[in-house]
Structures are given as structure tokens and as C-alpha cells.
JSON list of C-alpha atoms in Angstrom, two decimals:
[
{"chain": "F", "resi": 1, "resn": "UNK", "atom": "CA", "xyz": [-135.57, 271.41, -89.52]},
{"chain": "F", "resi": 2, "resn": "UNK", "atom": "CA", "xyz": [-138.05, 269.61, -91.22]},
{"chain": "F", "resi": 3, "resn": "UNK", "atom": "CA", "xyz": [-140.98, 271.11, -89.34]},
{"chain": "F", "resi": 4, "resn": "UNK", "atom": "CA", "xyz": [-139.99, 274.81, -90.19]},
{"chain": "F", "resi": 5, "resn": "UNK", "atom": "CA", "xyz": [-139.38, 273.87, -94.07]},
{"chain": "F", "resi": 6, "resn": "UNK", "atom": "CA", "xyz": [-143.50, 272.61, -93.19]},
{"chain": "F", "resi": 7, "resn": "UNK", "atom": "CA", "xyz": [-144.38, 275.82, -90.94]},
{"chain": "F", "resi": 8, "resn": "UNK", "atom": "CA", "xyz": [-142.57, 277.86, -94.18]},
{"chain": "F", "resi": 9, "resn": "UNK", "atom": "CA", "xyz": [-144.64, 276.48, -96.86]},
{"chain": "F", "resi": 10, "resn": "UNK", "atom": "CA", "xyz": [-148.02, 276.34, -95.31]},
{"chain": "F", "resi": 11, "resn": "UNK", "atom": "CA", "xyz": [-147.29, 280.04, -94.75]},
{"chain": "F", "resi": 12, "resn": "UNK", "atom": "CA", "xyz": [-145.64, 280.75, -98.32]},
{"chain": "F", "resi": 13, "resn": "UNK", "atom": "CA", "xyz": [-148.93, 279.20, -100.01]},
{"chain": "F", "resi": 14, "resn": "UNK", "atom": "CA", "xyz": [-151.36, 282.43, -99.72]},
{"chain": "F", "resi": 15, "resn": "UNK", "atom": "CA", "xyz": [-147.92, 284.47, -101.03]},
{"chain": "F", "resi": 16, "resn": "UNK", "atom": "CA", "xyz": [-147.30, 282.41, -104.09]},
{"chain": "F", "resi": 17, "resn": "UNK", "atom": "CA", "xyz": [-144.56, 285.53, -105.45]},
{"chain": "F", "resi": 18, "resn": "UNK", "atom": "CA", "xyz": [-142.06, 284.57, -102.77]},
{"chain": "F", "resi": 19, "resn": "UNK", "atom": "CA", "xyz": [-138.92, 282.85, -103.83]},
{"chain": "F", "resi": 20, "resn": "UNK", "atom": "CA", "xyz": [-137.24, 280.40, -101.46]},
{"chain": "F", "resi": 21, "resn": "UNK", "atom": "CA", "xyz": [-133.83, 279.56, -101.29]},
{"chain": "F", "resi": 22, "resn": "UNK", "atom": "CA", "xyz": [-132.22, 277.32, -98.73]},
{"chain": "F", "resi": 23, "resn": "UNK", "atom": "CA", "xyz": [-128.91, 278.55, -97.15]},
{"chain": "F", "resi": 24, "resn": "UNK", "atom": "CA", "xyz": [-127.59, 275.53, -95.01]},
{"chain": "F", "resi": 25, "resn": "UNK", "atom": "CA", "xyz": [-125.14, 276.53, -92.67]},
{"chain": "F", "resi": 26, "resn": "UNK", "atom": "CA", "xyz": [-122.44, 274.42, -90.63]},
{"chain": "F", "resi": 27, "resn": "UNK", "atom": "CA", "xyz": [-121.76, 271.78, -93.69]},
{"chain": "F", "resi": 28, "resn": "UNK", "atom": "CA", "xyz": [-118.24, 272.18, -91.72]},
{"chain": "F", "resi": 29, "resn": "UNK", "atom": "CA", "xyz": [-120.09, 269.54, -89.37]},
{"chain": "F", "resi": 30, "resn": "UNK", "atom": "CA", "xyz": [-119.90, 267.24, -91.98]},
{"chain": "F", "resi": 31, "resn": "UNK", "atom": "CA", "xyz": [-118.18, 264.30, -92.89]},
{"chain": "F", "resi": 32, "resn": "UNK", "atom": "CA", "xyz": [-115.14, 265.28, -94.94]},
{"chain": "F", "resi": 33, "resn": "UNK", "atom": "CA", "xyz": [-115.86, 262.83, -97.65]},
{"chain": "F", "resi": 34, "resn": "UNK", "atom": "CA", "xyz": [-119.58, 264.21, -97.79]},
{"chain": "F", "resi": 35, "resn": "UNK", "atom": "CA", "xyz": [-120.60, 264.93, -101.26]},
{"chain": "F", "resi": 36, "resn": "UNK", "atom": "CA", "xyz": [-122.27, 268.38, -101.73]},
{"chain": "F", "resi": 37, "resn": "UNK", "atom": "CA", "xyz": [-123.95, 267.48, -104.86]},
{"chain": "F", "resi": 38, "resn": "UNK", "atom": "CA", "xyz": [-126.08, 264.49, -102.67]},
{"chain": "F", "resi": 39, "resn": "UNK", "atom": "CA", "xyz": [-126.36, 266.86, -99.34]},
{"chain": "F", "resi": 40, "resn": "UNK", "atom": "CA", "xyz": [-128.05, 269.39, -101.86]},
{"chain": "F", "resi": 41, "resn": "UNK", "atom": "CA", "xyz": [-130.09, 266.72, -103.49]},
{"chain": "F", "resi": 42, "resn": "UNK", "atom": "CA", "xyz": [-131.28, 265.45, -99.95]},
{"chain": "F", "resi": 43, "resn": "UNK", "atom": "CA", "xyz": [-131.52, 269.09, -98.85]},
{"chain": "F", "resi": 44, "resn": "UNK", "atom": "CA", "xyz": [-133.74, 269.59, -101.94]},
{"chain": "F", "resi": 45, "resn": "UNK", "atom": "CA", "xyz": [-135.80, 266.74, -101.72]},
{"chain": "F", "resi": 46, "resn": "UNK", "atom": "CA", "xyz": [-136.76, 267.18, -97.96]},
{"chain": "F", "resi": 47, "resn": "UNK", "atom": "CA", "xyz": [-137.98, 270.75, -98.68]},
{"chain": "F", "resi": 48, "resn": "UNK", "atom": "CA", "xyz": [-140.09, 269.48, -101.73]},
{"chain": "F", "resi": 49, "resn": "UNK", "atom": "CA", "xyz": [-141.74, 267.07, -98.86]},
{"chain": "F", "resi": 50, "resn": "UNK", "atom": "CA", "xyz": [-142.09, 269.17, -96.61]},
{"chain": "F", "resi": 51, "resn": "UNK", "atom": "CA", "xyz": [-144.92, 271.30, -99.29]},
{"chain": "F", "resi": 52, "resn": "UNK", "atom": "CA", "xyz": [-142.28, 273.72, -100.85]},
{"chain": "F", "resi": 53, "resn": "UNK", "atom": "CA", "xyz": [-143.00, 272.42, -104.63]},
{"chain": "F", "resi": 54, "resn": "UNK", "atom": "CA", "xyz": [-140.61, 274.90, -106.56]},
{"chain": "F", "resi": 55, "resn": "UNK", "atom": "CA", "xyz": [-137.57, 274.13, -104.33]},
{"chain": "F", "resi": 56, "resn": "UNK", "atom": "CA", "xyz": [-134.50, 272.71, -107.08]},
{"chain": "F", "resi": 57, "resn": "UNK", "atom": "CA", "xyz": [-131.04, 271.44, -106.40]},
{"chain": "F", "resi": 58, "resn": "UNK", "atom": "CA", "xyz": [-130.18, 274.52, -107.91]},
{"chain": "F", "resi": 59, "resn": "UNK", "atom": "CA", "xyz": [-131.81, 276.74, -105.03]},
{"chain": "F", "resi": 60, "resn": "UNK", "atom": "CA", "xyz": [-129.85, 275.24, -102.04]},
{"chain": "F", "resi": 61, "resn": "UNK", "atom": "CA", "xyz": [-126.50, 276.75, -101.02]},
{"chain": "F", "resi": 62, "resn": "UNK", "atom": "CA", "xyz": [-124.38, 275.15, -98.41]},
{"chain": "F", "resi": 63, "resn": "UNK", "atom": "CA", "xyz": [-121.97, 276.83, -96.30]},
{"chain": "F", "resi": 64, "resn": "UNK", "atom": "CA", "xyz": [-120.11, 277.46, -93.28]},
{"chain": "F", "resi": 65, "resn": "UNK", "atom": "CA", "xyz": [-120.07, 280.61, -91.87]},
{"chain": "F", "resi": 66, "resn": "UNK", "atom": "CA", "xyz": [-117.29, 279.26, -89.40]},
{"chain": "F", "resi": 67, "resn": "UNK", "atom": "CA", "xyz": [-114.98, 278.46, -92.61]},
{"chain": "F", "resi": 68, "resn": "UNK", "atom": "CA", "xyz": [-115.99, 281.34, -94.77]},
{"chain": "F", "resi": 69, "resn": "UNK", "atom": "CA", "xyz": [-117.10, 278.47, -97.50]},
{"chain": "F", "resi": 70, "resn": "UNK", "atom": "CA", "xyz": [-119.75, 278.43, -99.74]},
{"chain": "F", "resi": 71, "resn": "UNK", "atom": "CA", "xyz": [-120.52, 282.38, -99.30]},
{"chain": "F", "resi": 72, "resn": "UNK", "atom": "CA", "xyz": [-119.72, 283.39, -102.73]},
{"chain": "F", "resi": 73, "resn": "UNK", "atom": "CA", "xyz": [-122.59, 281.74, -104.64]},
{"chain": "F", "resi": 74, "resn": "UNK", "atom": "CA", "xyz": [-125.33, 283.45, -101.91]},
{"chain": "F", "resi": 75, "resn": "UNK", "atom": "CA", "xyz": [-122.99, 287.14, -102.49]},
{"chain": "F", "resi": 76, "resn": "UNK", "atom": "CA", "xyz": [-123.61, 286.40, -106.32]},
{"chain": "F", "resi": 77, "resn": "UNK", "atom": "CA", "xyz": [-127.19, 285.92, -106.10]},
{"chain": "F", "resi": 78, "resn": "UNK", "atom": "CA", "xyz": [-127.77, 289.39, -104.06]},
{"chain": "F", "resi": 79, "resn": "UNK", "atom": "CA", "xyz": [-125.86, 290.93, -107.05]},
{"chain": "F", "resi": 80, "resn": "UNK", "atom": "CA", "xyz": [-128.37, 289.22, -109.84]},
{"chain": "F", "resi": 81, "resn": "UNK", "atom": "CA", "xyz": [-129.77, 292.31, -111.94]},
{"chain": "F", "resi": 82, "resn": "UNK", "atom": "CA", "xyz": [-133.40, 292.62, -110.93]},
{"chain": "F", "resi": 83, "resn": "UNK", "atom": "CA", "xyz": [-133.08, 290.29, -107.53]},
{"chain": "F", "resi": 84, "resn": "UNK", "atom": "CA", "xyz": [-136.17, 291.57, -104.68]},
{"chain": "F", "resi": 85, "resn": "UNK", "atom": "CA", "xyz": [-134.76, 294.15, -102.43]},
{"chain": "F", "resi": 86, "resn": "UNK", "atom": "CA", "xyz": [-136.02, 292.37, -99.47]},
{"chain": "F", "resi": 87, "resn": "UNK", "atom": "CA", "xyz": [-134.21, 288.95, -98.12]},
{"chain": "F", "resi": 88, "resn": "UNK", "atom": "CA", "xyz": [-135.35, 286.90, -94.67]},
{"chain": "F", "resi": 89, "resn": "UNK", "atom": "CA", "xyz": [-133.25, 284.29, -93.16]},
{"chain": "F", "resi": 90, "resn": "UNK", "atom": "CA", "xyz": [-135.25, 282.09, -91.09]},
{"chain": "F", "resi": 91, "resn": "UNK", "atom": "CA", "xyz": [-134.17, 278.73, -89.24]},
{"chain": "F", "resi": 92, "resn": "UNK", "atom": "CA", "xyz": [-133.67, 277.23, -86.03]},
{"chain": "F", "resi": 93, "resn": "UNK", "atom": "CA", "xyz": [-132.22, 278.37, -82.73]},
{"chain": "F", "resi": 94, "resn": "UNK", "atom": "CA", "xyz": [-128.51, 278.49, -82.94]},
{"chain": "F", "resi": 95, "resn": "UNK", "atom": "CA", "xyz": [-128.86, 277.54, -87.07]},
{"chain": "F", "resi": 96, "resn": "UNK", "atom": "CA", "xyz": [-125.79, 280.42, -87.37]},
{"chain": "F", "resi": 97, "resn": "UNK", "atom": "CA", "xyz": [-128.18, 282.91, -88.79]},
{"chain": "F", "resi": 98, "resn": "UNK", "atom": "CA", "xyz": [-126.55, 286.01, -87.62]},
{"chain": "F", "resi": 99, "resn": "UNK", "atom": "CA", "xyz": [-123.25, 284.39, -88.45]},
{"chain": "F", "resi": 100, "resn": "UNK", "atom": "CA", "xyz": [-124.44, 284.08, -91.83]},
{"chain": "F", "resi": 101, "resn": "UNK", "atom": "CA", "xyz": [-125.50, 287.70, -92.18]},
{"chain": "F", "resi": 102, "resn": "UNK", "atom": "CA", "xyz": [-122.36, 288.74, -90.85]},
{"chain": "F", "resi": 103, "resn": "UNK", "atom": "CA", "xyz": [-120.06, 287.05, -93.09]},
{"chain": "F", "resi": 104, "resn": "UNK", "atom": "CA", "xyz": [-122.17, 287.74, -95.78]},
{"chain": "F", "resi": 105, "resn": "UNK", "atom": "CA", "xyz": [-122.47, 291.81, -95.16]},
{"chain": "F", "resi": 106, "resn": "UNK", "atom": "CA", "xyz": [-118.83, 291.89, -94.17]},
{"chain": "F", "resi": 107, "resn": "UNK", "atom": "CA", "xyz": [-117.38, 289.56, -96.31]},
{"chain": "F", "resi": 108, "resn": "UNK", "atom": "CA", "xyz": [-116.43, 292.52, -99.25]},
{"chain": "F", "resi": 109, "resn": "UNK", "atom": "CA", "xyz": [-115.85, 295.43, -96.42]},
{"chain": "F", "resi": 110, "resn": "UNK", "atom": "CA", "xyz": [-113.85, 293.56, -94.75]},
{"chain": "F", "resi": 111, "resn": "UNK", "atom": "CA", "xyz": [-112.78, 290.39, -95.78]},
{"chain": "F", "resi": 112, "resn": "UNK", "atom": "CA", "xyz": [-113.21, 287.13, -94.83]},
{"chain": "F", "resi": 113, "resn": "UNK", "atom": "CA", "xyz": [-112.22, 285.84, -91.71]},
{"chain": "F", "resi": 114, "resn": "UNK", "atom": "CA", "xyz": [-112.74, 289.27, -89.64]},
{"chain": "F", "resi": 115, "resn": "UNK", "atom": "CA", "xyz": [-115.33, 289.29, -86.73]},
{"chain": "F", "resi": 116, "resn": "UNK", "atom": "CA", "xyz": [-117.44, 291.20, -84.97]},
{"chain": "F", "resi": 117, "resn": "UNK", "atom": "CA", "xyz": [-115.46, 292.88, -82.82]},
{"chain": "F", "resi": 118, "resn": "UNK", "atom": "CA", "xyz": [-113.61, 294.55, -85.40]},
{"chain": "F", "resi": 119, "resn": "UNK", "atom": "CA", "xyz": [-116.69, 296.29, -86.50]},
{"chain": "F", "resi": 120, "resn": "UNK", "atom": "CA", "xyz": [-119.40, 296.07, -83.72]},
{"chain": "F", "resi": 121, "resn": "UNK", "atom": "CA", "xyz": [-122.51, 297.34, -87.09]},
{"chain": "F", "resi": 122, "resn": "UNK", "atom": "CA", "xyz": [-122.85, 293.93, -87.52]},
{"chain": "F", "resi": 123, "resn": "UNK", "atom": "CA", "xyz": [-125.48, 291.35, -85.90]},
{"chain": "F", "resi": 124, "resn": "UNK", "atom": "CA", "xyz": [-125.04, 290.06, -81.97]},
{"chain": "F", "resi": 125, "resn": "UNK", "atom": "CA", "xyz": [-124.11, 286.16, -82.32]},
{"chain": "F", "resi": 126, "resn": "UNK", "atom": "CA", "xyz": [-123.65, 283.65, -79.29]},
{"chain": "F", "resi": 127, "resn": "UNK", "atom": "CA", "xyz": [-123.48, 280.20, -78.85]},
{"chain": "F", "resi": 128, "resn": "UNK", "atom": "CA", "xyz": [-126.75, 280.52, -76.40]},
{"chain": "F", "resi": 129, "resn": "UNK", "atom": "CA", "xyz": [-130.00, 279.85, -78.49]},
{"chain": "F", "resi": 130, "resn": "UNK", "atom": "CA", "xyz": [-132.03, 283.18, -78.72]},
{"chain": "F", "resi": 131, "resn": "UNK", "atom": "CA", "xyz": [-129.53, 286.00, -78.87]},
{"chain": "F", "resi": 132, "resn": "UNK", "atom": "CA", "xyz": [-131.51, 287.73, -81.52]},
{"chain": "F", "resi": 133, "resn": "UNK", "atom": "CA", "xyz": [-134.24, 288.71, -79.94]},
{"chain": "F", "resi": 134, "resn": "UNK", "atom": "CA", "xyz": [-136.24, 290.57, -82.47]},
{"chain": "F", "resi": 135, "resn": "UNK", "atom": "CA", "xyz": [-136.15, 291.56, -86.69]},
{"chain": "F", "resi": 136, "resn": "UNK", "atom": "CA", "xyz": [-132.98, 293.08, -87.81]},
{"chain": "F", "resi": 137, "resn": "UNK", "atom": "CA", "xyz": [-132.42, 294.64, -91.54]},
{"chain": "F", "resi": 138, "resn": "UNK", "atom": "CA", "xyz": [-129.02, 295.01, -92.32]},
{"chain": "F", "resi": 139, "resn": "UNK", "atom": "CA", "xyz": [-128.45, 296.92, -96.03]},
{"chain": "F", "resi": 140, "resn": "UNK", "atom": "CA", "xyz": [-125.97, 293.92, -98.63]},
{"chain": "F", "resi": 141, "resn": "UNK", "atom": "CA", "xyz": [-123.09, 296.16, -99.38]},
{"chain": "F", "resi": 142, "resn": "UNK", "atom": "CA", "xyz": [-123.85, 299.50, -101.25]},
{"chain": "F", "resi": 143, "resn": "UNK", "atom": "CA", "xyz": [-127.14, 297.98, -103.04]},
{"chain": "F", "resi": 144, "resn": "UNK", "atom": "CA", "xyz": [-130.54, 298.37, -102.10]},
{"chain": "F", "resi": 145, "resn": "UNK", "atom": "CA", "xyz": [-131.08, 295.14, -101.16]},
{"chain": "F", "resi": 146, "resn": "UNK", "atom": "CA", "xyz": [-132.11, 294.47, -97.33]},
{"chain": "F", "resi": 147, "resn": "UNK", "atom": "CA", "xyz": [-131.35, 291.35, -95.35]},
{"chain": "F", "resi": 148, "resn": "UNK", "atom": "CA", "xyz": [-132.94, 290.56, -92.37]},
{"chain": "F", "resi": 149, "resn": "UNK", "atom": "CA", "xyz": [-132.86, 288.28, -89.42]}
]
């Protein structure tokens, strides 16, 4: 939402080091004839009024976590040579960010398409608002890197 892209980068302003990258779930919800290359422009532009300067085309990555589409690019960037170890997903009630984390951490171990109940080490999601009910690090598959919720 507009106002936490606004909450974000009145925060991110005394932390100038932080890197943001948008992750925009449920493009499934789209129109089928949507074009990704304008969502990603809008996506773009509405962070870079919301106070987020640095935000490019280039840093948005739509997906579905209900699909299993779009994951790929966001598993690539974890795997960038010299990427911070430390990842937060923020968003809205009920934006899928568990989901996300899920598919993501599980998406090599397991392959795409399982869910959690076939391996119950993952995060708790539910269609209720609120489920995750405080920070949760989960390690991205046998790196370093940390991705919390």
C-alpha cells in the first residue's frame, strides 16, 4: 500500500545503506492481458512518490506465490555474490508474505508446488489477517543469507 511504501521511506532515510526491493505478490489477481513491464513501471513509480528515490523498474519483482511465478528472479538475487545476509519482507495484512517466504525457502528443497504440510519448518500462513504474530528468520537454502518476516 501506498502508505507503507511512505511509512518505509521516512524510516529508510536515517539508514541510507539499505537497499529496497519491491516483491509484489498475487499479480495472479490480475488481468490476463496485464502487461508486467507497465505493472512494474506503475509499481516503480508509486514507490518513487511515495519518498523511496532509488527505487528502478529494475528493483520490482512480481509474483504469485499461489502460481509459483515470478520466484526465480527474487531466488537469483539471494544467490548474487556479495548480496547482505539479512532480508525483511514487509507489507500489508494478508499481502502473502509468509507464502512468499515459503515458496521461496522451499522452492529448491522441495520443489515447486509442495506446501506446508509436507514440511511443517516452514512459516504459518492463513487466509485470516495477522497469523504471523511476531519476527521470524528463516536461513535461504544452504547460504548465509537470513530472511525474515
Amino acid at each position: 500500500s501506498f502508505k507503507l511504501l511512505q511509512y518505509l521511506a521516512k524510516e529508510l532515510v536515517k539508514k541510507p545503506k539499505f537497499r529496497v526491493r519491491i516483491v509484489a505478490n498475487k499479480i495472479d489477481l490480475l488481468p490476463k492481458d496485464a502487461s508486467m513491464p507497465r505493472v512494474k513501471g506503475w509499481i516503480a513509480r508509486e514507490a518513487q512518490l511515495a519518498g523511496l528515490d532509488k527505487i528502478k523498474i529494475m528493483d520490482v519483482f512480481p509474483i504469485s506465490c499461489h502460481q509459483g511465478k515470478g520466484l526465480k528472479p527474487v531466488s537469483d538475487l539471494l544467490e548474487t555474490k556479495g548480496v547482505p545476509e539479512d532480508h525483511y519482507v514487509i507489507g500489508a495484512a494478508n499481502a502473502g508474505k509468509s507464502s512468499f517466504l515459503n515458496r521461496l525457502t522451499l522452492r529448491k528443497r522441495r520443489g515447486v508446488g509442495r506446501v506446508l504440510s509436507e514440511d511443517q519448518s516452514g512459516f504459518m500462513v492463513s487466509v485470516l489477517p495477522g497469523t504471523t504474530l511476531r519476527a521470524i528468520a528463516m536461513k535461504f537454502q544452504q547460504t548465509n543469507i537470513k530472511l525474515i518476516d
